[in-house]
Coordinates of C-alpha atoms and ligand atoms in Angstrom, one line a residue:
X1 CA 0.0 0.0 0.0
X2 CA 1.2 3.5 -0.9
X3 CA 1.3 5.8 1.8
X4 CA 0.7 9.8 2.5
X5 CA 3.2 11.4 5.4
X6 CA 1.7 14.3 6.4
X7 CA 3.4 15.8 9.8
X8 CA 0.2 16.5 11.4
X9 CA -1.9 13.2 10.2
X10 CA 1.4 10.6 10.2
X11 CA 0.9 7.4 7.6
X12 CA -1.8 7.3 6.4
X13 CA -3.2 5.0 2.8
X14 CA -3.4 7.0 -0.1
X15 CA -6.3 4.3 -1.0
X16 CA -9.1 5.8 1.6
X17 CA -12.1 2.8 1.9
X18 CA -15.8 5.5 1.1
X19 CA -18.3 3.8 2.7
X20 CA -21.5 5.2 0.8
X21 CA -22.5 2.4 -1.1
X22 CA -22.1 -0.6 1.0
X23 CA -23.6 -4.0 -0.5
X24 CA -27.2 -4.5 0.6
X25 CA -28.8 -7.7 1.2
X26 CA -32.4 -8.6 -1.1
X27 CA -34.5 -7.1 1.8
X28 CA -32.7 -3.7 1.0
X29 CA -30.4 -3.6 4.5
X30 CA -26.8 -3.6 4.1
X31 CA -25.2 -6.9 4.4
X32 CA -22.9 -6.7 7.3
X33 CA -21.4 -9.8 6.9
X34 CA -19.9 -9.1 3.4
X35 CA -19.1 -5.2 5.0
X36 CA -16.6 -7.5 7.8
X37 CA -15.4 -8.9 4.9
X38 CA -14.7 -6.1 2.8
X39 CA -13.4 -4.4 5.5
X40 CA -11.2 -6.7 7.4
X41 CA -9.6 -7.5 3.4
X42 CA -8.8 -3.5 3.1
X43 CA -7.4 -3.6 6.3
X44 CA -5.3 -6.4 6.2
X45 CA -3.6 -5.2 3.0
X46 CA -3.2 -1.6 4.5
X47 CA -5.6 0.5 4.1
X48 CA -6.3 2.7 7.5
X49 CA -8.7 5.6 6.5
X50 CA -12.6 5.2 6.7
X51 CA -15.3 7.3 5.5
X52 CA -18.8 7.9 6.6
X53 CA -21.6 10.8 7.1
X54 CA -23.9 10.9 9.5
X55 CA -26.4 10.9 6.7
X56 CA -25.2 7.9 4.5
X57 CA -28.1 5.4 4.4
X58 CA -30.0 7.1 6.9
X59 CA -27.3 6.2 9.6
X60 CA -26.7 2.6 8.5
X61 CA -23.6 3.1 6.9
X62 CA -21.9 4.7 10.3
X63 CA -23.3 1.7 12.1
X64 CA -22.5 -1.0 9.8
X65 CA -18.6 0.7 9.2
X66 CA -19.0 0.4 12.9
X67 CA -19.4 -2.6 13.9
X68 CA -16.8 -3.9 10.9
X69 CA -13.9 -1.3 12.6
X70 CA -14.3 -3.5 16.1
X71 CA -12.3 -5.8 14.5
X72 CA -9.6 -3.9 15.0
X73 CA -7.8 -2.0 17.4
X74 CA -9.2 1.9 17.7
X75 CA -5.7 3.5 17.0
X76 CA -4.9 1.6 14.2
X77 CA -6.9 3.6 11.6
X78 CA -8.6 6.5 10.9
X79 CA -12.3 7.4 11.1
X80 CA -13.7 10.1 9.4
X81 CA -17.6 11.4 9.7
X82 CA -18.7 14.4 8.6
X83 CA -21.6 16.4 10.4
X84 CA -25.0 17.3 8.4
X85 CA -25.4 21.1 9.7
X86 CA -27.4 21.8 6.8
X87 CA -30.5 19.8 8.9
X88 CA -29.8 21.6 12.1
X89 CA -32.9 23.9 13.4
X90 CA -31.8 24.4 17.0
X91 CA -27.9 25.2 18.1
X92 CA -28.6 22.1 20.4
X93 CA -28.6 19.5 17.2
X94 CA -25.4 20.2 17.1
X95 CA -24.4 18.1 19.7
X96 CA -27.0 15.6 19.1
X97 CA -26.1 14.9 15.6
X98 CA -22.5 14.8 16.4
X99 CA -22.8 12.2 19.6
X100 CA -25.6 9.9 17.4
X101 CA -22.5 9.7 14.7
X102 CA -20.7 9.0 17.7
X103 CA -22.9 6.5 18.8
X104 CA -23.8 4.6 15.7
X105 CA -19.9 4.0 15.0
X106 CA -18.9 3.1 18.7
X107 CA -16.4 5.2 19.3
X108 CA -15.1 7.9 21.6
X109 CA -13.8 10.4 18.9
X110 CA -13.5 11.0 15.2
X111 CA -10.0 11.4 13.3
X112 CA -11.1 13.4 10.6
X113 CA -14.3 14.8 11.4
X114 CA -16.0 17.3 8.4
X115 CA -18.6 19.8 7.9
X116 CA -20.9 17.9 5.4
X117 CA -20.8 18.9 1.3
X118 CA -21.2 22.7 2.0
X119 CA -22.1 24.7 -0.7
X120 CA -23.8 28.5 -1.7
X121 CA -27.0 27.4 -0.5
X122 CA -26.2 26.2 2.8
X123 CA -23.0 27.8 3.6
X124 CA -24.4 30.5 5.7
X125 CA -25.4 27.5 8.3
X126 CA -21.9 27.2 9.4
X127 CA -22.1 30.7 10.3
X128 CA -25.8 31.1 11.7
X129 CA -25.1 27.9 13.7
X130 CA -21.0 28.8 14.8
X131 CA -20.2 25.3 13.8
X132 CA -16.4 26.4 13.3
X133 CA -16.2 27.5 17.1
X134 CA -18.4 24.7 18.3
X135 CA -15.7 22.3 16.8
X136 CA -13.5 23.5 17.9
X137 CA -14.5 23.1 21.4
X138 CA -14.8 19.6 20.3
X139 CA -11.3 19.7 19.4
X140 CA -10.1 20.5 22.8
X141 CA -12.3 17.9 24.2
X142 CA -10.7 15.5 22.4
X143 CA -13.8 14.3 20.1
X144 CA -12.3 15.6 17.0
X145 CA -8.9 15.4 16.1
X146 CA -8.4 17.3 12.6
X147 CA -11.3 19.4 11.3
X148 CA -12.3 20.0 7.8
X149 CA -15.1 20.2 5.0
X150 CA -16.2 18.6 2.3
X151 CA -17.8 20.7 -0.8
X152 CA -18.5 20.3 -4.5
X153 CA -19.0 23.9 -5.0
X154 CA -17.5 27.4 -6.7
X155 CA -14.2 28.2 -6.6
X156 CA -15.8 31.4 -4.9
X157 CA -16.9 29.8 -2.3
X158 CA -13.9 27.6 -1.5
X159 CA -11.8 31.1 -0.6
X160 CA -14.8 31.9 1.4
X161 CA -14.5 29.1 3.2
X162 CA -10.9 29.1 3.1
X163 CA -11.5 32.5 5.5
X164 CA -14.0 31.3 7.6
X165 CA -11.2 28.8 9.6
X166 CA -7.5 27.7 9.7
X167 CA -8.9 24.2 8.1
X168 CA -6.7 20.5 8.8
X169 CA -7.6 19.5 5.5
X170 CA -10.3 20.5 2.5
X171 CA -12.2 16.9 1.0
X172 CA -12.9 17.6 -2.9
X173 CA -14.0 15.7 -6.1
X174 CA -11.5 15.7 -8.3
X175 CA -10.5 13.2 -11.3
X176 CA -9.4 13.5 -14.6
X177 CA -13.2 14.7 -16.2
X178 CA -13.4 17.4 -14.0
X179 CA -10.4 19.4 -14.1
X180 CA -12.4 22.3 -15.6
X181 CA -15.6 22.5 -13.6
X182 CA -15.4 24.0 -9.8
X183 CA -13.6 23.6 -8.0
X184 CA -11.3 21.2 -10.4
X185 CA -8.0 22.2 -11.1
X186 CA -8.1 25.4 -9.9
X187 CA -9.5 24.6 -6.9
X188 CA -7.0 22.0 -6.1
X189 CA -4.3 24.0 -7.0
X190 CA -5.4 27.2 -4.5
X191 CA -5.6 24.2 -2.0
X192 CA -1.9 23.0 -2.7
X193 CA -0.7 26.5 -2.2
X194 CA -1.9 27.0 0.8
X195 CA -0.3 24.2 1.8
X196 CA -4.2 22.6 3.0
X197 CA -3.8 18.8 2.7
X198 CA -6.6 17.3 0.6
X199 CA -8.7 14.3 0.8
X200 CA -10.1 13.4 -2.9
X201 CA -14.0 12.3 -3.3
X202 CA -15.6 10.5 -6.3
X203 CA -11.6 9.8 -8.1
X204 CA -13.5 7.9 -10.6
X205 CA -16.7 10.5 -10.6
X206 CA -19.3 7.8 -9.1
X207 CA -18.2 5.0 -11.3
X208 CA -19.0 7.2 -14.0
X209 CA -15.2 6.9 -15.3
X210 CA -15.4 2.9 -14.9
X211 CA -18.3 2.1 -16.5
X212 CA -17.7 3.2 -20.3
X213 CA -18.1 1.5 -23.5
X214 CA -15.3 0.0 -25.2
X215 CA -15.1 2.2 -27.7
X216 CA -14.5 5.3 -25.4
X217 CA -11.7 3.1 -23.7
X218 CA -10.0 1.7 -26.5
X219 CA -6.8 4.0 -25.9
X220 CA -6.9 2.7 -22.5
X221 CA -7.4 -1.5 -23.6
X222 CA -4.2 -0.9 -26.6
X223 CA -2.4 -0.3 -23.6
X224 CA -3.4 -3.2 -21.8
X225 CA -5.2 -0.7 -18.9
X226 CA -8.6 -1.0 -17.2
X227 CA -10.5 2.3 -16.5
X228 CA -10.2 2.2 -12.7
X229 CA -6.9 2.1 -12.8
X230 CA -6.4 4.5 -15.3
X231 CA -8.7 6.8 -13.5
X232 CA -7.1 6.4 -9.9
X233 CA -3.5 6.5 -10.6
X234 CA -4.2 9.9 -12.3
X235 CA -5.3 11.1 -8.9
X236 CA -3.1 9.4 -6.6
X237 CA 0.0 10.3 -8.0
X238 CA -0.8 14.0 -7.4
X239 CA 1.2 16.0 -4.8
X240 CA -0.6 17.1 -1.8
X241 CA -3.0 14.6 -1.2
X242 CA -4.0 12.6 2.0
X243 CA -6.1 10.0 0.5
X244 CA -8.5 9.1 -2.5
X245 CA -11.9 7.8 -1.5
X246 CA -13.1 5.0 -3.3
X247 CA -16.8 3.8 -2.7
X248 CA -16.8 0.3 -2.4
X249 CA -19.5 -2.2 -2.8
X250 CA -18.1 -5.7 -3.5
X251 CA -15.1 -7.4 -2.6
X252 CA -14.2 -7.7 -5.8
X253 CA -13.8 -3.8 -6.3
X254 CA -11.9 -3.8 -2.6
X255 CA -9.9 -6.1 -4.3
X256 CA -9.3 -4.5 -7.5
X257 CA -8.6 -1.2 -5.5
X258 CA -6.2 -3.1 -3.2
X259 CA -4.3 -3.9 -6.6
X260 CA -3.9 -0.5 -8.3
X261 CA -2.9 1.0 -5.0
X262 CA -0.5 -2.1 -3.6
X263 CA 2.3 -0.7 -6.4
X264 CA 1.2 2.4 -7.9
X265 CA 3.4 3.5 -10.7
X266 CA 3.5 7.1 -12.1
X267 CA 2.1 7.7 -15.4
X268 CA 4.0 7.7 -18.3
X269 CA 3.8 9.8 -21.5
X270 CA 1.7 6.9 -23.5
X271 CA -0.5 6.9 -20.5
X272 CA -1.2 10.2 -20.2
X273 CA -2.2 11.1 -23.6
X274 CA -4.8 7.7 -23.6
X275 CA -6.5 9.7 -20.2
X276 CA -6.5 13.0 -22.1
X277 CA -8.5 10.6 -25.6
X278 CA -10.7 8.9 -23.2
X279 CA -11.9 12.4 -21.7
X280 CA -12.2 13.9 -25.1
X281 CA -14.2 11.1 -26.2
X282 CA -16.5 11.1 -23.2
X283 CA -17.1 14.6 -23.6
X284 CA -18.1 14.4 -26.7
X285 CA -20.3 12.0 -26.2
X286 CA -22.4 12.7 -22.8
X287 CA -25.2 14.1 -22.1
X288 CA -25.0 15.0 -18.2
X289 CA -22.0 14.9 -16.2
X290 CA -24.6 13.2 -13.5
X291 CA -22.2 10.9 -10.7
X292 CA -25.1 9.2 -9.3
X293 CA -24.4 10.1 -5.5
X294 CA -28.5 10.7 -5.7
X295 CA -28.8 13.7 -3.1
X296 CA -31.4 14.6 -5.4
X297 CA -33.4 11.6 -4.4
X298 CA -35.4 14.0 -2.3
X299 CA -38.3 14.2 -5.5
X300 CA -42.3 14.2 -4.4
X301 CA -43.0 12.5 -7.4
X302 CA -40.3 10.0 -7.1
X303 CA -38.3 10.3 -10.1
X304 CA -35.2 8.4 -10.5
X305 CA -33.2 10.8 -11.7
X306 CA -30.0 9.5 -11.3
X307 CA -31.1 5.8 -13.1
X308 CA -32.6 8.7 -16.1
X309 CA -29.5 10.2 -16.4
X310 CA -27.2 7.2 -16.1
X311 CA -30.1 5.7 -19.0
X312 CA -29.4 8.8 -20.9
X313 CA -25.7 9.2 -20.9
X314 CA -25.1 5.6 -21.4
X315 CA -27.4 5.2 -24.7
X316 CA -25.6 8.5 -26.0
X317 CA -22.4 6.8 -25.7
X318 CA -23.1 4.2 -27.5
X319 CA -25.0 5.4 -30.4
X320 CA -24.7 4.4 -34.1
X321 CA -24.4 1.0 -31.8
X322 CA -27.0 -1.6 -33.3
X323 CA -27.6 -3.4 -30.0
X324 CA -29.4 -3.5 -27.6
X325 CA -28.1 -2.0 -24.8
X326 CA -28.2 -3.3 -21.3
X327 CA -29.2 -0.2 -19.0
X328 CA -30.2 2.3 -21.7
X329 CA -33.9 2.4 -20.8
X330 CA -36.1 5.6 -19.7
X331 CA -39.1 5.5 -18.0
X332 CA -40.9 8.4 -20.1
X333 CA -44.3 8.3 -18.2
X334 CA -42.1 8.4 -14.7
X335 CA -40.0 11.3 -16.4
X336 CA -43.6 13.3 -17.3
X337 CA -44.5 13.4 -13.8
X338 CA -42.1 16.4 -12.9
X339 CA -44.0 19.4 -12.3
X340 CA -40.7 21.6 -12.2
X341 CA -40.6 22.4 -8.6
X342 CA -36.6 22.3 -8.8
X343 CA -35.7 20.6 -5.3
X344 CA -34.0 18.2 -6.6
X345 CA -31.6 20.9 -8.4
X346 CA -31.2 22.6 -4.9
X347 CA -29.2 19.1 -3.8
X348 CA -27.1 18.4 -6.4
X349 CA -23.4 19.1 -6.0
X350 CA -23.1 19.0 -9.5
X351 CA -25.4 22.4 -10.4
X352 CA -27.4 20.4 -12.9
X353 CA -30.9 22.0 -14.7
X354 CA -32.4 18.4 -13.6
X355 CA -35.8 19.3 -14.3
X356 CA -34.8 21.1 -17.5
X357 CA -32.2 17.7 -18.5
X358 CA -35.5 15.8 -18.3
X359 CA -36.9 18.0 -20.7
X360 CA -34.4 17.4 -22.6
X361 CA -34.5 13.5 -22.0
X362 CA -37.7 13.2 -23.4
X363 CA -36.6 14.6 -26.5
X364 CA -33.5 12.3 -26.8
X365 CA -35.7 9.2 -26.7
X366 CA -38.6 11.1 -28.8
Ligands
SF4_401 S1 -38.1 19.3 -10.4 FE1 -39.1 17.5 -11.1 S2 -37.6 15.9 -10.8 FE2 -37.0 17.6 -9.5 S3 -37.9 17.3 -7.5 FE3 -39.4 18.5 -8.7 S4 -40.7 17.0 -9.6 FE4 -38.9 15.9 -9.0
SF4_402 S1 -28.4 14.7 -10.7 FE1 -26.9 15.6 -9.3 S2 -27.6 15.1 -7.2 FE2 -28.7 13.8 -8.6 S3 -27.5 11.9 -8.7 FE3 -26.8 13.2 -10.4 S4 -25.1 14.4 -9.6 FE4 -26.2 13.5 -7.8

């Protein structure tokens, strides 16, 4: 396993285990037995850094990550959980929310320990609810060793937030699609010099960047490369970086993670160009630059949106294709239902039109 050094954090893997989309079992509840397993194989192969929120699965990913870390001794690895303050309606949540995290994991205290996916719409929170000095009374008290956020937002807002504290670390998405949207490579780059360690979300942008058809890829097979790969070495080779979360759902993908990470080599020049095809041919060819985290799934009429877009995006990339294509379906008479009340929009980190993409989806498949 490959290793960040930061003075303040010490060794810590540069493979970080995301623990959003843990396997479920047929009656929809995650499947703790296969979590152990998943877990203990991460761990035994190195990888100390754990990720949950408070608001993953409605709390069961912070209990099931839980009960998997007991297998191990508390010191030996990092937990990081990330507060929702964007819920709170009372300064008094605070500490409710935090000791239910708490609570649900089993533990005393958090490693890493974030303010939840700020962005312009909830920002002001932090501020009306002084969540910056009300962890860092937490600090003192032990509960939270290194503070920090996680956002998807505007470069704007990042200095904003840059202001607001003297930050441990800043958690952004970054991978090779994004490196012009916010805060991308400008973003990242402020971050490195400031000297403000980063922890990397959605390397491989929701498994958008592994799931591509062949013919996107086909720089990436001539050299004999798989797309996760591809897609996490470009990330986690790049200076200034704690650790690059990778939600995993099977043991397979642990494993497969495990792999690339165990003896991570630097790009070379062949390799680099094949990235920069593959990301000319994707944009070319996609409709919505959707990553399927579905914090939009908040829709009255219960429109899946991200299964639309996902629908959408991959029957764009394969067209001229003949075949029938496996997940290229739209539910038109689901998609009619929206009456345009845009809070979905409001949720997604991404800043896509969603109700006007459907629109536009409807069109697409006539
Ligand atoms: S805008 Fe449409 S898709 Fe979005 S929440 Fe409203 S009804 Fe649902
Ligand atoms: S539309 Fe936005 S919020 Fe919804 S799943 Fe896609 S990226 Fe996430």
């Amino acid at each position: 396993m490959q290793y960040s050094n930061f003075p303040k954090f010490g060794k810590i893997s540069k493979l970080g285990f995301g623990a959003m989309r843990f396997p479920k079992k047929a009656d929809g509840t995650i499947d703790q037995e296969q979590v152990n397993e998943m877990i203990r194989t991460a761990y035994v192969h190195g990888v100390n850094y754990f990720d949950t929120a408070y608001v993953y699965g409605g709390g069961a990913s912070e209990k099931a990550l839980g009960e998997a870390l007991k297998q191990f001794p508390r010191d030996s690895f990092f937990l990081a959980d990330k507060h929702p303050f964007y819920n709170l309606k009372t300064k008094e949540e605070r500490d409710e929310f935090f000791q239910t995290s708490l609570d649900r994991c089993g533990v005393e205290y958090f490693d890493f320990y974030l303010m939840h996916a700020v962005n312009s719409k909830n920002a002001q929170g932090l501020v009306d609810y002084d969540m910056v000095n009300w962890a860092l009374e937490k600090k003192k008290e032990g509960k939270i060793r290194f503070l920090g956020l996680s956002m998807h937002d505007t470069n704007d807002l990042l200095l904003k937030l840059l202001d607001l504290n003297d930050w441990d670390f800043v958690q952004i998405q970054y991978n090779y699609l994004d490196t012009e949207g916010e805060p991308g490579k400008t973003g990242y780059e402020e971050l490195l010099r400031r000297n403000i360690p980063m922890i990397i979300m959605e390397p491989l942008k929701g498994g958008v960047l592994v799931n591509l058809p062949e013919h996107i890829t086909k720089p990436f097979q001539e050299l004999g490369k798989s797309n996760p790969e591809m897609g996490l070495r470009w990330i986690g080779e790049k200076e200034g970086i704690v650790t690059v979360l990778s939600g995993m759902s099977t043991l397979e993908q642990a494993k497969d993670n495990l792999a690339i990470f165990q003896n991570m080599q630097p790009l070379n020049e062949q390799e680099l160009k094949a990235i920069q095809q593959v990301k000319e041919n994707i944009i070319a060819s996609q409709k919505v630059g959707c990553t399927g985290c579905n914090y939009c799934s908040v829709c009255p009429m219960g429109i899946d949106i991200s299964g639309t877009f996902k629908a959408w995006n991959t029957k764009a990339m394969n067209e001229g294709s003949s075949n029938w294509i496996s997940g290229a379906a739209i539910d038109a008479d689901m998609i009619r239902k929206c009456v345009e009340c845009g809070q979905c929009a409001a949720h997604c980190p991404q800043k896509i039109d969603i109700p006007g993409k459907l629109k536009e989806v409807l069109e697409y498949f006539g």
